[in-house]
mmCIF file of C-alpha atoms in Angstrom:
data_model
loop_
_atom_site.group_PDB
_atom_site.id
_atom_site.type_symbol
_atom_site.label_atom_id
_atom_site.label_comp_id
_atom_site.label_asym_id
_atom_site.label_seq_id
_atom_site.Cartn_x
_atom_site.Cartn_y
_atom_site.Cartn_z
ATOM 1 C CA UNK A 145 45.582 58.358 67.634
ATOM 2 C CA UNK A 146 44.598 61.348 69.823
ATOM 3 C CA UNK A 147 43.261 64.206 68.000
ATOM 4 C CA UNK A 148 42.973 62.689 64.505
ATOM 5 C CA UNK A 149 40.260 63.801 61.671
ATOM 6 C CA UNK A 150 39.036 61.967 58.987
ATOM 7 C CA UNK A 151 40.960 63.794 57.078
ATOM 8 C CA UNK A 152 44.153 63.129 58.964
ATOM 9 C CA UNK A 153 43.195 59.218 59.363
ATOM 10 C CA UNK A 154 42.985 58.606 55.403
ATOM 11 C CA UNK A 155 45.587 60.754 54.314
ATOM 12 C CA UNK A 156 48.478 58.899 56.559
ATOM 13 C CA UNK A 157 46.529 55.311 55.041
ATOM 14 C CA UNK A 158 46.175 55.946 51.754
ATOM 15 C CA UNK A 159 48.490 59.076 51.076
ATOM 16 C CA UNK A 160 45.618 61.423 49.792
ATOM 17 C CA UNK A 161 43.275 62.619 51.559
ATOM 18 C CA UNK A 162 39.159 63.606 51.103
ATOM 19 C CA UNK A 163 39.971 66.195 48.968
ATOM 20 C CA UNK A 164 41.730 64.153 46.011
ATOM 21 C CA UNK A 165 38.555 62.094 46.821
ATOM 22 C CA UNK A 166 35.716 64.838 46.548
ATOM 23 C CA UNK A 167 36.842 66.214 43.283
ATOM 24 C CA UNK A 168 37.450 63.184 41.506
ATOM 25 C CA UNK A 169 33.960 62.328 42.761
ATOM 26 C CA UNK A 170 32.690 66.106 41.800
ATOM 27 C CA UNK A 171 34.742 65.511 38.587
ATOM 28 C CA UNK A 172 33.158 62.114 37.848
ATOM 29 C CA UNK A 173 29.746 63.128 38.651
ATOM 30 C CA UNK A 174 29.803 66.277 36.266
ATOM 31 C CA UNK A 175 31.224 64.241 33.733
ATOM 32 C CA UNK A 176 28.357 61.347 33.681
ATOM 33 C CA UNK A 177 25.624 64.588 34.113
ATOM 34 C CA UNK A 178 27.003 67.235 32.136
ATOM 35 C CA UNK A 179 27.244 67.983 28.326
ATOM 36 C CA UNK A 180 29.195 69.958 25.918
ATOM 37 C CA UNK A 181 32.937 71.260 26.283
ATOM 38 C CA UNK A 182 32.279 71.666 30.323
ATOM 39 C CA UNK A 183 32.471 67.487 30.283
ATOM 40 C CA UNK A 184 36.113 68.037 28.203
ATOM 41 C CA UNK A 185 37.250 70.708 30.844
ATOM 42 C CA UNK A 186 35.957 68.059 33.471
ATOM 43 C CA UNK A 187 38.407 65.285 32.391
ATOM 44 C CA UNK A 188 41.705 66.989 32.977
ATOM 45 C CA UNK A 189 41.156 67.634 36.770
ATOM 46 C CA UNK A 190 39.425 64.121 36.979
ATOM 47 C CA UNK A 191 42.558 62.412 35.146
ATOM 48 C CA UNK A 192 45.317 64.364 37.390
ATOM 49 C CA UNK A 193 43.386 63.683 40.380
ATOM 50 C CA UNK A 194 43.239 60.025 39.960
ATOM 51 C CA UNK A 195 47.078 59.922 38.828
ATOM 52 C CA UNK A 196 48.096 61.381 41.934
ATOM 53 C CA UNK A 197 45.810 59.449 44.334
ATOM 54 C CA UNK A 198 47.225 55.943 42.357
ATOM 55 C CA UNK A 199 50.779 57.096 42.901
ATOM 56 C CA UNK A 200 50.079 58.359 46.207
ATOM 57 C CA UNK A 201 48.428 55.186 47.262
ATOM 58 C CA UNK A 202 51.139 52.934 45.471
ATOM 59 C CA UNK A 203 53.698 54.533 47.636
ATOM 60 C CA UNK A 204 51.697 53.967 50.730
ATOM 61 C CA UNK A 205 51.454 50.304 49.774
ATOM 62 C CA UNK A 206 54.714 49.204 48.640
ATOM 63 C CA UNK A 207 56.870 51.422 51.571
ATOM 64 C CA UNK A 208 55.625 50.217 55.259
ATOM 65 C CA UNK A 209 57.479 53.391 56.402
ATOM 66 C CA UNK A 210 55.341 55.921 54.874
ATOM 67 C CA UNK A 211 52.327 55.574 56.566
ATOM 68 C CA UNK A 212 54.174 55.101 59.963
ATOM 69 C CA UNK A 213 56.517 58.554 58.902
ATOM 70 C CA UNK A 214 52.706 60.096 58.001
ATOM 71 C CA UNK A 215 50.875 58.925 60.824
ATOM 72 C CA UNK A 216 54.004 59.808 63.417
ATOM 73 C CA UNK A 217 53.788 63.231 61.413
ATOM 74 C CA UNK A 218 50.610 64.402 61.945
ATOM 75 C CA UNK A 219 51.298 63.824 65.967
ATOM 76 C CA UNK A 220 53.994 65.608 66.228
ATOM 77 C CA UNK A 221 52.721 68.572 64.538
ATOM 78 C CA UNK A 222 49.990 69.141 66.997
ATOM 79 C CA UNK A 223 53.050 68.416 69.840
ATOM 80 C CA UNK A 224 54.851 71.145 68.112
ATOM 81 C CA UNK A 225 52.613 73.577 67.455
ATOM 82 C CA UNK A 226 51.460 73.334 71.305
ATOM 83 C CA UNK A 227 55.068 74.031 72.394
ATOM 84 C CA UNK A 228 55.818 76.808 69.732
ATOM 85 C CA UNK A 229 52.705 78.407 71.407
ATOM 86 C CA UNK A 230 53.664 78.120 74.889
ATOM 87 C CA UNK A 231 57.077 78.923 74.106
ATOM 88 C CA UNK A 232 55.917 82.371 72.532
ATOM 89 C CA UNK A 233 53.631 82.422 75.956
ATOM 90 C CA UNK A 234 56.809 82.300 78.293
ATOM 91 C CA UNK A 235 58.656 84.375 75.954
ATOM 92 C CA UNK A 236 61.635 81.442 75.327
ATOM 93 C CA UNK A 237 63.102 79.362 72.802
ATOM 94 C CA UNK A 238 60.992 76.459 70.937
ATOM 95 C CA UNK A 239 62.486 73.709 72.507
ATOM 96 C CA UNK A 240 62.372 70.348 69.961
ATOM 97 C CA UNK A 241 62.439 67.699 73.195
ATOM 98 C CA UNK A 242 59.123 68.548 74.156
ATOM 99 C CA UNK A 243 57.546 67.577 71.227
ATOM 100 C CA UNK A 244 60.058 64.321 70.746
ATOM 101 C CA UNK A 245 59.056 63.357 74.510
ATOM 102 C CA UNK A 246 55.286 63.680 73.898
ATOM 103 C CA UNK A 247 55.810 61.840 70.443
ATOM 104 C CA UNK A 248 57.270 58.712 72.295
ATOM 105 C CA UNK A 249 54.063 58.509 74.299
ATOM 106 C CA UNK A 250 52.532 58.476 71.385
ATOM 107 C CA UNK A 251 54.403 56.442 69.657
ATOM 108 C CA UNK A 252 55.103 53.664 72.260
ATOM 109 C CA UNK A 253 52.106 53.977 75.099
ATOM 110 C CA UNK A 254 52.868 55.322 78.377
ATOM 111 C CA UNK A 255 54.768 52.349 79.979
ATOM 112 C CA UNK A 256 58.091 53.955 82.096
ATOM 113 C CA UNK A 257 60.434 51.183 80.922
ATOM 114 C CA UNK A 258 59.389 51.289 77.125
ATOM 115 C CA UNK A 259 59.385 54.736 77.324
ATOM 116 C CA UNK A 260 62.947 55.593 79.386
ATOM 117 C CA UNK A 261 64.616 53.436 76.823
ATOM 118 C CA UNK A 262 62.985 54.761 73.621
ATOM 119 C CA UNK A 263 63.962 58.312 75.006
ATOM 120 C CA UNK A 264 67.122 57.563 75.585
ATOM 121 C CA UNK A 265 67.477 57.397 71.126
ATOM 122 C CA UNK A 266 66.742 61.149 71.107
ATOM 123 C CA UNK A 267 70.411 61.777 73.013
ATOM 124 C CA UNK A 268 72.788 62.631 70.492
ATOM 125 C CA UNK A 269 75.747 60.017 70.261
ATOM 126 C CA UNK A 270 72.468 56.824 70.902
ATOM 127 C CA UNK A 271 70.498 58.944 67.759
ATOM 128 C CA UNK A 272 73.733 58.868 65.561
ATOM 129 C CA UNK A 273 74.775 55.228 66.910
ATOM 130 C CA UNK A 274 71.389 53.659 66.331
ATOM 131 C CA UNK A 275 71.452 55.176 62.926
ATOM 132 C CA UNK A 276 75.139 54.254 62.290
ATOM 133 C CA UNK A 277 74.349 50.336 63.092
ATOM 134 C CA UNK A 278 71.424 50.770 60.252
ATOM 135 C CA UNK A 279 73.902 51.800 57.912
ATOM 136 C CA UNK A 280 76.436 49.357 58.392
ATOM 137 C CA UNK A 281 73.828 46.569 58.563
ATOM 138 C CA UNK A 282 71.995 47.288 55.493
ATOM 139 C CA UNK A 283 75.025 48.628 53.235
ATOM 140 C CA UNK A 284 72.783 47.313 50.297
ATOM 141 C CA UNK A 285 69.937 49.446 51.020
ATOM 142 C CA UNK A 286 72.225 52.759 50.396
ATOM 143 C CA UNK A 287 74.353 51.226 48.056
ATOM 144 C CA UNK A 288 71.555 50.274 45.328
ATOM 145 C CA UNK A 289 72.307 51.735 42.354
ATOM 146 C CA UNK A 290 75.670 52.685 43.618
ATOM 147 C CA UNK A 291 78.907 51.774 41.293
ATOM 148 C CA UNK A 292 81.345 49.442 42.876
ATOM 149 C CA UNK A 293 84.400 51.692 42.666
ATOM 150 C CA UNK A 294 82.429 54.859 44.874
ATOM 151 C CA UNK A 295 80.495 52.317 47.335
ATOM 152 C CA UNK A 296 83.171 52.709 50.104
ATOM 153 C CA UNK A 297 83.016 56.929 49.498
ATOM 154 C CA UNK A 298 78.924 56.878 49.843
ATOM 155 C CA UNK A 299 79.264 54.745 52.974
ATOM 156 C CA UNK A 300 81.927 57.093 54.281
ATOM 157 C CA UNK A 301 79.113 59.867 53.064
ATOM 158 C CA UNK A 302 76.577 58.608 54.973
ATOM 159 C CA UNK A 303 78.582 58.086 58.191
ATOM 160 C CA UNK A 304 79.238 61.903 57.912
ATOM 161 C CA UNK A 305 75.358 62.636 56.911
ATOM 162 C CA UNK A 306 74.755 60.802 60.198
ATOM 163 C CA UNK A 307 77.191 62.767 62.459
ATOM 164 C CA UNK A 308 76.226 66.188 60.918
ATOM 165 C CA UNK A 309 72.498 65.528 61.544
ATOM 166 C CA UNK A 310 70.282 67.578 64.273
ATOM 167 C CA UNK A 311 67.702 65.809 66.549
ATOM 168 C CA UNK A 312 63.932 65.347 65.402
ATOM 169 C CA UNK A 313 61.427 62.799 65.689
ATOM 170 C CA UNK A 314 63.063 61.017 62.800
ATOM 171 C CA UNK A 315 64.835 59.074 64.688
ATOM 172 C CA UNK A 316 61.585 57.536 67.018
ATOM 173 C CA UNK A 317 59.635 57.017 63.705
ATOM 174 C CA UNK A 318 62.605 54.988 62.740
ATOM 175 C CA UNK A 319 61.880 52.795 65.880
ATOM 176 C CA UNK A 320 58.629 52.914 65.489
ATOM 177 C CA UNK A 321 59.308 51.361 61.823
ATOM 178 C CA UNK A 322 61.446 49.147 62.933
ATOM 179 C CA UNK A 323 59.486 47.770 65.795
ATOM 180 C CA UNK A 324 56.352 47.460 63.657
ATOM 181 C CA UNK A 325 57.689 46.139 60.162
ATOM 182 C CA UNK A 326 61.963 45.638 60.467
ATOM 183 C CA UNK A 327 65.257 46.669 60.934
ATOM 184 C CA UNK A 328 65.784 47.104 57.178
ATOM 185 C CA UNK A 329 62.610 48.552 56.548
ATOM 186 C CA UNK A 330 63.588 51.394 58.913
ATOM 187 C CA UNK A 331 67.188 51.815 57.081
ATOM 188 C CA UNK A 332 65.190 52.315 54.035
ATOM 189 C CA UNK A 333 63.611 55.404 55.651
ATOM 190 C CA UNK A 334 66.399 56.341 56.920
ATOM 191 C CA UNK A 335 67.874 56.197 53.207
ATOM 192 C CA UNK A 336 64.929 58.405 52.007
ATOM 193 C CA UNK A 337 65.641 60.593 54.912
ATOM 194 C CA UNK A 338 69.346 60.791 53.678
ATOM 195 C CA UNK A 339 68.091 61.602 50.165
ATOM 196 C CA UNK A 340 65.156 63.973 50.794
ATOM 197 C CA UNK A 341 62.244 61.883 49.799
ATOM 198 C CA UNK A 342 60.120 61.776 52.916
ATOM 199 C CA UNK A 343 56.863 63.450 52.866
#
């Protein structure tokens, strides 16, 4: 992807990135060189270090959508941070489209028929339909968990989750997901969107 580091590049694969990596290497190192209580301070840092990098890297593994949410991520802050720039230039309001149409390049390549209909999702009533068909044809993926008696309240609480939600590039990494690994694997981001636990 255009204008990714090293860093970027192995934190959207793995969900760490070289700094989890350099001090549990730094850590490691002083531990095998070192003596005396340093090599006892060395172990908590090492230990909490490799925790996070495990968890971080079991998440990557077991949920396709992360890395495609990271990945999609990292492009879209560079789009955005252009346009809040040149929208502080001209002295008007940060529009969100202009980063959402350079993320579908991005996202999709630069072919006009690919990329007139994957625009066409960031249009309100296609966003909230597109996401609306997800719900209703994955009702297990946001019912999981759910007791039988409230399922038909959560499902009416996610059809209003859907209509009250704004326009981001959520809803092209969705496509994104679902064009690379599934329809349900994209209603399970969707369901982490809905529940806060992207990122």
């Amino acid at each position: 992807m255009i204008g990714e580091t090293p860093e970027m590049r192995i934190s959207w694969f793995f969900g760490f990135g070289w700094a989890s990596v350099l001090t549990a290497l730094a850590c490691g190192v002083g531990i095998n060189l070192l003596s005396g209580p340093v090599v006892w301070a060395l172990y908590a840092p090492f230990l909490l270090v490799a925790l996070h990098m495990t968890t971080r890297f079991r998440l990557y593994s077991t949920q396709p959508w992360r890395r495609a949410h990271a990945r999609a991520m990292i492009a879209f802050g560079e789009l955005a941070g252009a346009e809040y720039d040149a929208a502080r230039r001209e002295q008007r309001e940060y529009d969100i489209a202009v980063p959402c149409a350079g993320l579908v390049t991005r996202l999709f390549g630069k072919d006009e028929v690919v990329i007139s209909e994957i625009s066409g999702l960031l249009l309100e009533e296609n966003r909230k339909k597109y996401y609306r068909e997800l719900a209703h044809e994955f009702p297990q993926v946001f019912l999981e968990g759910v007791a039988e008696e409230r399922r038909t309240s959560v499902l009416g609480g996610i059809d209003r989750d859907i209509d009250a939600s704004k326009p981001g590039p959520d809803i092209l990494i969705a496509k994104a997901i679902e064009l690379k690994h599934s329809r349900r694997e994209a209603a399970l981001y969707l369901r982490a969107l809905m529940l806060g636990k992207v990122g």
